Amino acid sequence: EAGVTQFPSHSVIEKGQTVTLRCDPISGHDNLYWYRRVMGKEIKFLLHFVKESKQDESGMPNNRFLAERTGGTYSTLKVQPAELEDSGVYFCASSQEWNRIYEQYFGPGTRLTVT
Amino acid sequence: GESVGLHLPTLSVQEGDNSIINCAYSNSASDYFIWYKQESGKGPQFIIDIRSNMDKRQGQRVTVLLNKTVKHLSLQIAATQPGDSAVYFCAENIEGSNYKLTFGKGTLLTVNP
């Protein structure tokens, strides 16, 4: 069974540019989560999709971040315009049941560097 | 705000020794805890979990201890192996938070052969 995949693995962009990160969850997983870890800090929750609906987006830092999950399959996270403080590793996770936290499987992450 | 934190950012042990990684949390409403292992280039991988109504849980070579009195969580790895070298994160679920995880900063474990 393929795990959670993320693309790209690494992105380097200049301040003010736009970047779109993609996450493909495990097939059949209705729940999809985005997290990020900025340098030296904790991994922080960004948002949670159930199928195509945003269940909880309380962790989204500001309106420069837009997450979508059209069709309830893969998800994208767009940052526009990117700022220096957006640099970090963005993780995606998926699970079949929303209340089985231990079954949140994480992808390898996308390392975003904003210069 | 309340969050999960770690006492030691790095830990270096000899192969075969036991490792203990510690984690402090401050939210008394946390009802579920997970330890994750993250190897270089990979995402966090589930190791073991424990609910707040338990004090101890054992897995294969790993044991998690929970002390609710002092809000402390630890991960013990027996007979540490080079393959155990990774960053270890503790994470908590705060009751009523809709099952989103709050992570600590991570501890880098280095196992010397």
PDB file of C-alpha atoms in Angstrom:
ATOM      1  CA  GLU A   1       0.000   0.000   0.000  1.00  0.00           C
ATOM      2  CA  ALA A   2       1.435   3.371  -1.000  1.00  0.00           C
ATOM      3  CA  GLY A   3       1.891   5.835   1.815  1.00  0.00           C
ATOM      4  CA  VAL A   4       1.187   9.532   1.929  1.00  0.00           C
ATOM      5  CA  THR A   5       3.158  11.320  -0.758  1.00  0.00           C
ATOM      6  CA  GLN A   6       4.062  14.971  -1.012  1.00  0.00           C
ATOM      7  CA  PHE A   7       5.376  17.060  -3.846  1.00  0.00           C
ATOM      8  CA  PRO A   8       7.792  18.712  -4.183  1.00  0.00           C
ATOM      9  CA  SER A   9      10.225  17.420  -1.610  1.00  0.00           C
ATOM     10  CA  HIS A  10      11.987  20.763  -1.541  1.00  0.00           C
ATOM     11  CA  SER A  11      11.086  24.203  -2.862  1.00  0.00           C
ATOM     12  CA  VAL A  12      13.178  27.347  -2.835  1.00  0.00           C
ATOM     13  CA  ILE A  13      11.384  30.562  -3.749  1.00  0.00           C
ATOM     14  CA  GLU A  14      11.885  34.260  -3.301  1.00  0.00           C
ATOM     15  CA  LYS A  15       9.869  36.391  -0.969  1.00  0.00           C
ATOM     16  CA  GLY A  16       6.686  37.527  -2.675  1.00  0.00           C
ATOM     17  CA  GLN A  17       6.428  34.525  -4.974  1.00  0.00           C
ATOM     18  CA  THR A  18       3.747  31.871  -4.910  1.00  0.00           C
ATOM     19  CA  VAL A  19       4.239  28.212  -4.094  1.00  0.00           C
ATOM     20  CA  THR A  20       1.804  25.315  -4.199  1.00  0.00           C
ATOM     21  CA  LEU A  21       2.424  22.174  -2.215  1.00  0.00           C
ATOM     22  CA  ARG A  22       0.639  18.958  -3.000  1.00  0.00           C
ATOM     23  CA  CYS A  23      -0.341  16.023  -0.828  1.00  0.00           C
ATOM     24  CA  ASP A  24      -1.698  12.680  -1.974  1.00  0.00           C
ATOM     25  CA  PRO A  25      -3.185  10.798   0.978  1.00  0.00           C
ATOM     26  CA  ILE A  26      -3.428   7.059   1.346  1.00  0.00           C
ATOM     27  CA  SER A  27      -6.182   5.787  -0.912  1.00  0.00           C
ATOM     28  CA  GLY A  28      -9.499   5.617   0.888  1.00  0.00           C
ATOM     29  CA  HIS A  29      -8.531   7.997   3.682  1.00  0.00           C
ATOM     30  CA  ASP A  30     -11.208  10.618   4.090  1.00  0.00           C
ATOM     31  CA  ASN A  31      -9.236  12.639   6.628  1.00  0.00           C
ATOM     32  CA  LEU A  32      -6.331  14.781   5.539  1.00  0.00           C
ATOM     33  CA  TYR A  33      -4.260  17.030   7.758  1.00  0.00           C
ATOM     34  CA  TRP A  34      -1.643  19.675   7.113  1.00  0.00           C
ATOM     35  CA  TYR A  35       1.045  20.482   9.681  1.00  0.00           C
ATOM     36  CA  ARG A  36       4.188  22.549   9.505  1.00  0.00           C
ATOM     37  CA  ARG A  37       7.396  22.854  11.435  1.00  0.00           C
ATOM     38  CA  VAL A  38       9.280  26.105  11.267  1.00  0.00           C
ATOM     39  CA  MET A  39      12.953  26.100  12.204  1.00  0.00           C
ATOM     40  CA  GLY A  40      13.599  25.129  15.805  1.00  0.00           C
ATOM     41  CA  LYS A  41       9.965  25.012  16.756  1.00  0.00           C
ATOM     42  CA  GLU A  42       7.224  22.478  17.227  1.00  0.00           C
ATOM     43  CA  ILE A  43       5.248  20.764  14.523  1.00  0.00           C
ATOM     44  CA  LYS A  44       2.000  22.709  14.431  1.00  0.00           C
ATOM     45  CA  PHE A  45      -1.400  21.781  13.134  1.00  0.00           C
ATOM     46  CA  LEU A  46      -2.674  23.846  10.226  1.00  0.00           C
ATOM     47  CA  LEU A  47      -5.945  22.297   9.136  1.00  0.00           C
ATOM     48  CA  HIS A  48      -8.036  19.177   8.754  1.00  0.00           C
ATOM     49  CA  PHE A  49     -10.156  18.067   5.794  1.00  0.00           C
ATOM     50  CA  VAL A  50     -12.869  15.473   5.907  1.00  0.00           C
ATOM     51  CA  LYS A  51     -13.265  14.528   2.281  1.00  0.00           C
ATOM     52  CA  GLU A  52     -13.468  17.875   0.505  1.00  0.00           C
ATOM     53  CA  SER A  53     -14.715  19.857   3.487  1.00  0.00           C
ATOM     54  CA  LYS A  54     -12.576  21.851   5.886  1.00  0.00           C
ATOM     55  CA  GLN A  55     -13.326  20.401   9.293  1.00  0.00           C
ATOM     56  CA  ASP A  56     -10.935  22.612  11.226  1.00  0.00           C
ATOM     57  CA  GLU A  57      -8.693  25.349   9.866  1.00  0.00           C
ATOM     58  CA  SER A  58      -7.898  26.987  13.166  1.00  0.00           C
ATOM     59  CA  GLY A  59      -4.164  26.554  12.671  1.00  0.00           C
ATOM     60  CA  MET A  60      -3.877  28.424   9.381  1.00  0.00           C
ATOM     61  CA  PRO A  61      -1.557  31.358  10.123  1.00  0.00           C
ATOM     62  CA  ASN A  62      -3.136  33.985   7.875  1.00  0.00           C
ATOM     63  CA  ASN A  63      -4.967  34.563   4.618  1.00  0.00           C
ATOM     64  CA  ARG A  64      -1.821  34.095   2.552  1.00  0.00           C
ATOM     65  CA  PHE A  65      -2.384  30.365   2.997  1.00  0.00           C
ATOM     66  CA  LEU A  66      -5.075  28.595   0.993  1.00  0.00           C
ATOM     67  CA  ALA A  67      -5.760  24.879   1.231  1.00  0.00           C
ATOM     68  CA  GLU A  68      -8.006  22.978  -1.095  1.00  0.00           C
ATOM     69  CA  ARG A  69      -9.097  19.409  -1.537  1.00  0.00           C
ATOM     70  CA  THR A  70     -11.303  19.316  -4.591  1.00  0.00           C
ATOM     71  CA  GLY A  71     -12.964  15.959  -5.076  1.00  0.00           C
ATOM     72  CA  GLY A  72     -11.825  14.774  -1.678  1.00  0.00           C
ATOM     73  CA  THR A  73      -8.659  13.140  -2.966  1.00  0.00           C
ATOM     74  CA  TYR A  74      -5.382  15.038  -3.110  1.00  0.00           C
ATOM     75  CA  SER A  75      -4.918  18.385  -1.425  1.00  0.00           C
ATOM     76  CA  THR A  76      -2.955  21.500  -2.252  1.00  0.00           C
ATOM     77  CA  LEU A  77      -1.632  24.176   0.039  1.00  0.00           C
ATOM     78  CA  LYS A  78      -0.843  27.466  -1.651  1.00  0.00           C
ATOM     79  CA  VAL A  79       1.181  30.234  -0.108  1.00  0.00           C
ATOM     80  CA  GLN A  80       0.732  33.590  -1.822  1.00  0.00           C
ATOM     81  CA  PRO A  81       2.721  35.758  -1.416  1.00  0.00           C
ATOM     82  CA  ALA A  82       5.387  33.846   0.472  1.00  0.00           C
ATOM     83  CA  GLU A  83       7.206  35.538   3.338  1.00  0.00           C
ATOM     84  CA  LEU A  84      10.507  34.634   4.983  1.00  0.00           C
ATOM     85  CA  GLU A  85       8.770  33.297   8.092  1.00  0.00           C
ATOM     86  CA  ASP A  86       6.928  30.726   5.977  1.00  0.00           C
ATOM     87  CA  SER A  87      10.140  28.720   5.621  1.00  0.00           C
ATOM     88  CA  GLY A  88       9.897  25.307   7.212  1.00  0.00           C
ATOM     89  CA  VAL A  89       8.786  21.753   6.582  1.00  0.00           C
ATOM     90  CA  TYR A  90       5.165  21.175   5.660  1.00  0.00           C
ATOM     91  CA  PHE A  91       3.778  17.770   6.527  1.00  0.00           C
ATOM     92  CA  CYS A  92       0.634  16.134   5.330  1.00  0.00           C
ATOM     93  CA  ALA A  93      -1.037  13.245   7.126  1.00  0.00           C
ATOM     94  CA  SER A  94      -4.089  11.146   6.425  1.00  0.00           C
ATOM     95  CA  SER A  95      -6.309   8.787   8.346  1.00  0.00           C
ATOM     96  CA  GLN A  96      -9.336   6.670   7.657  1.00  0.00           C
ATOM     97  CA  GLU A  97     -11.204   7.557  10.828  1.00  0.00           C
ATOM     98  CA  TRP A  98     -11.022  11.055  12.274  1.00  0.00           C
ATOM     99  CA  ASN A  99     -11.007   9.862  15.854  1.00  0.00           C
ATOM    100  CA  ARG A 100      -8.154   7.386  15.453  1.00  0.00           C
ATOM    101  CA  ILE A 101      -5.267   9.757  15.985  1.00  0.00           C
ATOM    102  CA  TYR A 102      -2.772   6.922  16.082  1.00  0.00           C
ATOM    103  CA  GLU A 103      -3.673   6.137  12.533  1.00  0.00           C
ATOM    104  CA  GLN A 104      -2.569   9.492  11.181  1.00  0.00           C
ATOM    105  CA  TYR A 105       0.085   8.508   8.680  1.00  0.00           C
ATOM    106  CA  PHE A 106       2.512  11.236   7.760  1.00  0.00           C
ATOM    107  CA  GLY A 107       4.119  12.006   4.452  1.00  0.00           C
ATOM    108  CA  PRO A 108       7.824  12.846   4.109  1.00  0.00           C
ATOM    109  CA  GLY A 109       7.168  16.564   4.083  1.00  0.00           C
ATOM    110  CA  THR A 110       7.975  19.433   1.754  1.00  0.00           C
ATOM    111  CA  ARG A 111      10.837  21.646   2.824  1.00  0.00           C
ATOM    112  CA  LEU A 112      10.030  25.226   1.849  1.00  0.00           C
ATOM    113  CA  THR A 113      12.775  27.814   1.812  1.00  0.00           C
ATOM    114  CA  VAL A 114      11.813  31.435   1.225  1.00  0.00           C
ATOM    115  CA  THR A 115      14.762  33.722   0.459  1.00  0.00           C
TER     116      THR A 115
ATOM    117  CA  GLY B   1      -0.257  29.262  25.234  1.00  0.00           C
ATOM    118  CA  GLU B   2      -0.062  25.772  26.665  1.00  0.00           C
ATOM    119  CA  SER B   3       2.066  23.332  24.744  1.00  0.00           C
ATOM    120  CA  VAL B   4       4.081  20.176  24.947  1.00  0.00           C
ATOM    121  CA  GLY B   5       7.794  20.705  25.489  1.00  0.00           C
ATOM    122  CA  LEU B   6      10.946  18.670  25.899  1.00  0.00           C
ATOM    123  CA  HIS B   7      13.610  18.786  28.584  1.00  0.00           C
ATOM    124  CA  LEU B   8      16.555  17.807  26.359  1.00  0.00           C
ATOM    125  CA  PRO B   9      17.008  18.750  22.734  1.00  0.00           C
ATOM    126  CA  THR B  10      19.753  16.137  22.131  1.00  0.00           C
ATOM    127  CA  LEU B  11      20.650  12.768  23.571  1.00  0.00           C
ATOM    128  CA  SER B  12      23.683  10.680  22.721  1.00  0.00           C
ATOM    129  CA  VAL B  13      23.927   7.049  23.867  1.00  0.00           C
ATOM    130  CA  GLN B  14      26.050   4.013  23.220  1.00  0.00           C
ATOM    131  CA  GLU B  15      24.666   1.107  21.264  1.00  0.00           C
ATOM    132  CA  GLY B  16      23.086  -1.378  23.632  1.00  0.00           C
ATOM    133  CA  ASP B  17      22.351   1.151  26.349  1.00  0.00           C
ATOM    134  CA  ASN B  18      18.849   2.151  27.330  1.00  0.00           C
ATOM    135  CA  SER B  19      17.591   5.572  26.251  1.00  0.00           C
ATOM    136  CA  ILE B  20      15.128   7.781  28.035  1.00  0.00           C
ATOM    137  CA  ILE B  21      13.529  10.730  26.278  1.00  0.00           C
ATOM    138  CA  ASN B  22      11.463  13.104  28.354  1.00  0.00           C
ATOM    139  CA  CYS B  23       8.558  15.373  27.620  1.00  0.00           C
ATOM    140  CA  ALA B  24       6.639  17.855  29.755  1.00  0.00           C
ATOM    141  CA  TYR B  25       3.146  19.018  29.034  1.00  0.00           C
ATOM    142  CA  SER B  26       1.157  21.760  30.660  1.00  0.00           C
ATOM    143  CA  ASN B  27      -2.430  21.154  29.628  1.00  0.00           C
ATOM    144  CA  SER B  28      -4.284  19.125  32.230  1.00  0.00           C
ATOM    145  CA  ALA B  29      -7.036  18.493  29.671  1.00  0.00           C
ATOM    146  CA  SER B  30      -4.728  16.352  27.544  1.00  0.00           C
ATOM    147  CA  ASP B  31      -6.171  12.864  27.414  1.00  0.00           C
ATOM    148  CA  TYR B  32      -4.033  11.062  24.873  1.00  0.00           C
ATOM    149  CA  PHE B  33      -0.339  11.064  24.032  1.00  0.00           C
ATOM    150  CA  ILE B  34       1.742   9.701  21.186  1.00  0.00           C
ATOM    151  CA  TRP B  35       5.454   9.303  20.610  1.00  0.00           C
ATOM    152  CA  TYR B  36       6.674   9.699  17.051  1.00  0.00           C
ATOM    153  CA  LYS B  37      10.017   8.914  15.471  1.00  0.00           C
ATOM    154  CA  GLN B  38      11.238  10.967  12.558  1.00  0.00           C
ATOM    155  CA  GLU B  39      14.181   9.774  10.519  1.00  0.00           C
ATOM    156  CA  SER B  40      16.010  12.003   8.111  1.00  0.00           C
ATOM    157  CA  GLY B  41      13.970  12.681   4.981  1.00  0.00           C
ATOM    158  CA  LYS B  42      10.858  11.016   6.332  1.00  0.00           C
ATOM    159  CA  GLY B  43       7.739  12.120   8.117  1.00  0.00           C
ATOM    160  CA  PRO B  44       6.918  11.339  11.743  1.00  0.00           C
ATOM    161  CA  GLN B  45       6.201   7.677  12.312  1.00  0.00           C
ATOM    162  CA  PHE B  46       3.969   6.411  15.117  1.00  0.00           C
ATOM    163  CA  ILE B  47       5.839   4.492  17.829  1.00  0.00           C
ATOM    164  CA  ILE B  48       3.532   4.098  20.800  1.00  0.00           C
ATOM    165  CA  ASP B  49       0.603   5.801  22.452  1.00  0.00           C
ATOM    166  CA  ILE B  50      -0.929   6.057  25.884  1.00  0.00           C
ATOM    167  CA  ARG B  51      -4.212   7.302  27.244  1.00  0.00           C
ATOM    168  CA  SER B  52      -4.454   9.500  30.291  1.00  0.00           C
ATOM    169  CA  ASN B  53      -6.101   6.730  32.334  1.00  0.00           C
ATOM    170  CA  MET B  54      -2.899   4.693  32.105  1.00  0.00           C
ATOM    171  CA  ASP B  55       0.516   5.106  33.741  1.00  0.00           C
ATOM    172  CA  LYS B  56       2.561   2.793  31.585  1.00  0.00           C
ATOM    173  CA  ARG B  57       2.401   1.060  28.267  1.00  0.00           C
ATOM    174  CA  GLN B  58       4.906  -1.271  26.699  1.00  0.00           C
ATOM    175  CA  GLY B  59       5.681  -2.083  23.138  1.00  0.00           C
ATOM    176  CA  GLN B  60       8.520  -3.839  21.418  1.00  0.00           C
ATOM    177  CA  ARG B  61      11.666  -2.440  23.091  1.00  0.00           C
ATOM    178  CA  VAL B  62       9.791   0.737  23.966  1.00  0.00           C
ATOM    179  CA  THR B  63       7.924   1.786  27.076  1.00  0.00           C
ATOM    180  CA  VAL B  64       5.987   4.972  27.632  1.00  0.00           C
ATOM    181  CA  LEU B  65       5.444   6.276  31.144  1.00  0.00           C
ATOM    182  CA  LEU B  66       2.899   8.925  32.037  1.00  0.00           C
ATOM    183  CA  ASN B  67       2.975  10.877  35.287  1.00  0.00           C
ATOM    184  CA  LYS B  68      -0.114  13.031  35.381  1.00  0.00           C
ATOM    185  CA  THR B  69       0.760  14.512  38.761  1.00  0.00           C
ATOM    186  CA  VAL B  70       3.759  16.348  37.337  1.00  0.00           C
ATOM    187  CA  LYS B  71       2.534  16.340  33.737  1.00  0.00           C
ATOM    188  CA  HIS B  72       5.488  14.358  32.484  1.00  0.00           C
ATOM    189  CA  LEU B  73       5.809  11.791  29.723  1.00  0.00           C
ATOM    190  CA  SER B  74       8.819   9.648  28.914  1.00  0.00           C
ATOM    191  CA  LEU B  75       9.848   7.208  26.234  1.00  0.00           C
ATOM    192  CA  GLN B  76      12.233   4.443  27.171  1.00  0.00           C
ATOM    193  CA  ILE B  77      14.043   2.525  24.461  1.00  0.00           C
ATOM    194  CA  ALA B  78      15.719  -0.677  25.562  1.00  0.00           C
ATOM    195  CA  ALA B  79      18.984  -1.866  24.025  1.00  0.00           C
ATOM    196  CA  THR B  80      19.240   1.136  21.747  1.00  0.00           C
ATOM    197  CA  GLN B  81      20.410   0.374  18.227  1.00  0.00           C
ATOM    198  CA  PRO B  82      21.957   2.580  15.533  1.00  0.00           C
ATOM    199  CA  GLY B  83      18.652   2.392  13.666  1.00  0.00           C
ATOM    200  CA  ASP B  84      17.009   4.180  16.564  1.00  0.00           C
ATOM    201  CA  SER B  85      18.904   7.363  15.730  1.00  0.00           C
ATOM    202  CA  ALA B  86      16.243   9.911  14.845  1.00  0.00           C
ATOM    203  CA  VAL B  87      14.289  12.857  16.188  1.00  0.00           C
ATOM    204  CA  TYR B  88      11.619  11.835  18.659  1.00  0.00           C
ATOM    205  CA  PHE B  89       8.498  13.914  19.186  1.00  0.00           C
ATOM    206  CA  CYS B  90       5.869  13.645  21.834  1.00  0.00           C
ATOM    207  CA  ALA B  91       2.419  14.819  20.890  1.00  0.00           C
ATOM    208  CA  GLU B  92      -0.791  15.265  22.789  1.00  0.00           C
ATOM    209  CA  ASN B  93      -4.444  15.441  22.076  1.00  0.00           C
ATOM    210  CA  ILE B  94      -6.243  17.982  24.183  1.00  0.00           C
ATOM    211  CA  GLU B  95      -9.712  16.776  25.106  1.00  0.00           C
ATOM    212  CA  GLY B  96     -12.271  18.617  23.023  1.00  0.00           C
ATOM    213  CA  SER B  97      -9.727  19.751  20.415  1.00  0.00           C
ATOM    214  CA  ASN B  98     -11.318  17.685  17.677  1.00  0.00           C
ATOM    215  CA  TYR B  99      -8.442  15.206  17.548  1.00  0.00           C
ATOM    216  CA  LYS B 100      -5.730  17.535  16.315  1.00  0.00           C
ATOM    217  CA  LEU B 101      -2.269  16.904  17.683  1.00  0.00           C
ATOM    218  CA  THR B 102      -0.074  19.316  19.609  1.00  0.00           C
ATOM    219  CA  PHE B 103       3.595  18.454  19.241  1.00  0.00           C
ATOM    220  CA  GLY B 104       6.672  19.076  21.313  1.00  0.00           C
ATOM    221  CA  LYS B 105       9.889  20.418  19.785  1.00  0.00           C
ATOM    222  CA  GLY B 106      11.635  17.079  19.411  1.00  0.00           C
ATOM    223  CA  THR B 107      14.727  15.378  20.810  1.00  0.00           C
ATOM    224  CA  LEU B 108      17.549  14.237  18.581  1.00  0.00           C
ATOM    225  CA  LEU B 109      18.743  10.792  19.629  1.00  0.00           C
ATOM    226  CA  THR B 110      22.167   9.744  18.389  1.00  0.00           C
ATOM    227  CA  VAL B 111      23.296   6.170  18.931  1.00  0.00           C
ATOM    228  CA  ASN B 112      27.029   5.634  18.852  1.00  0.00           C
ATOM    229  CA  PRO B 113      28.283   2.209  17.711  1.00  0.00           C
TER     230      PRO B 113
END
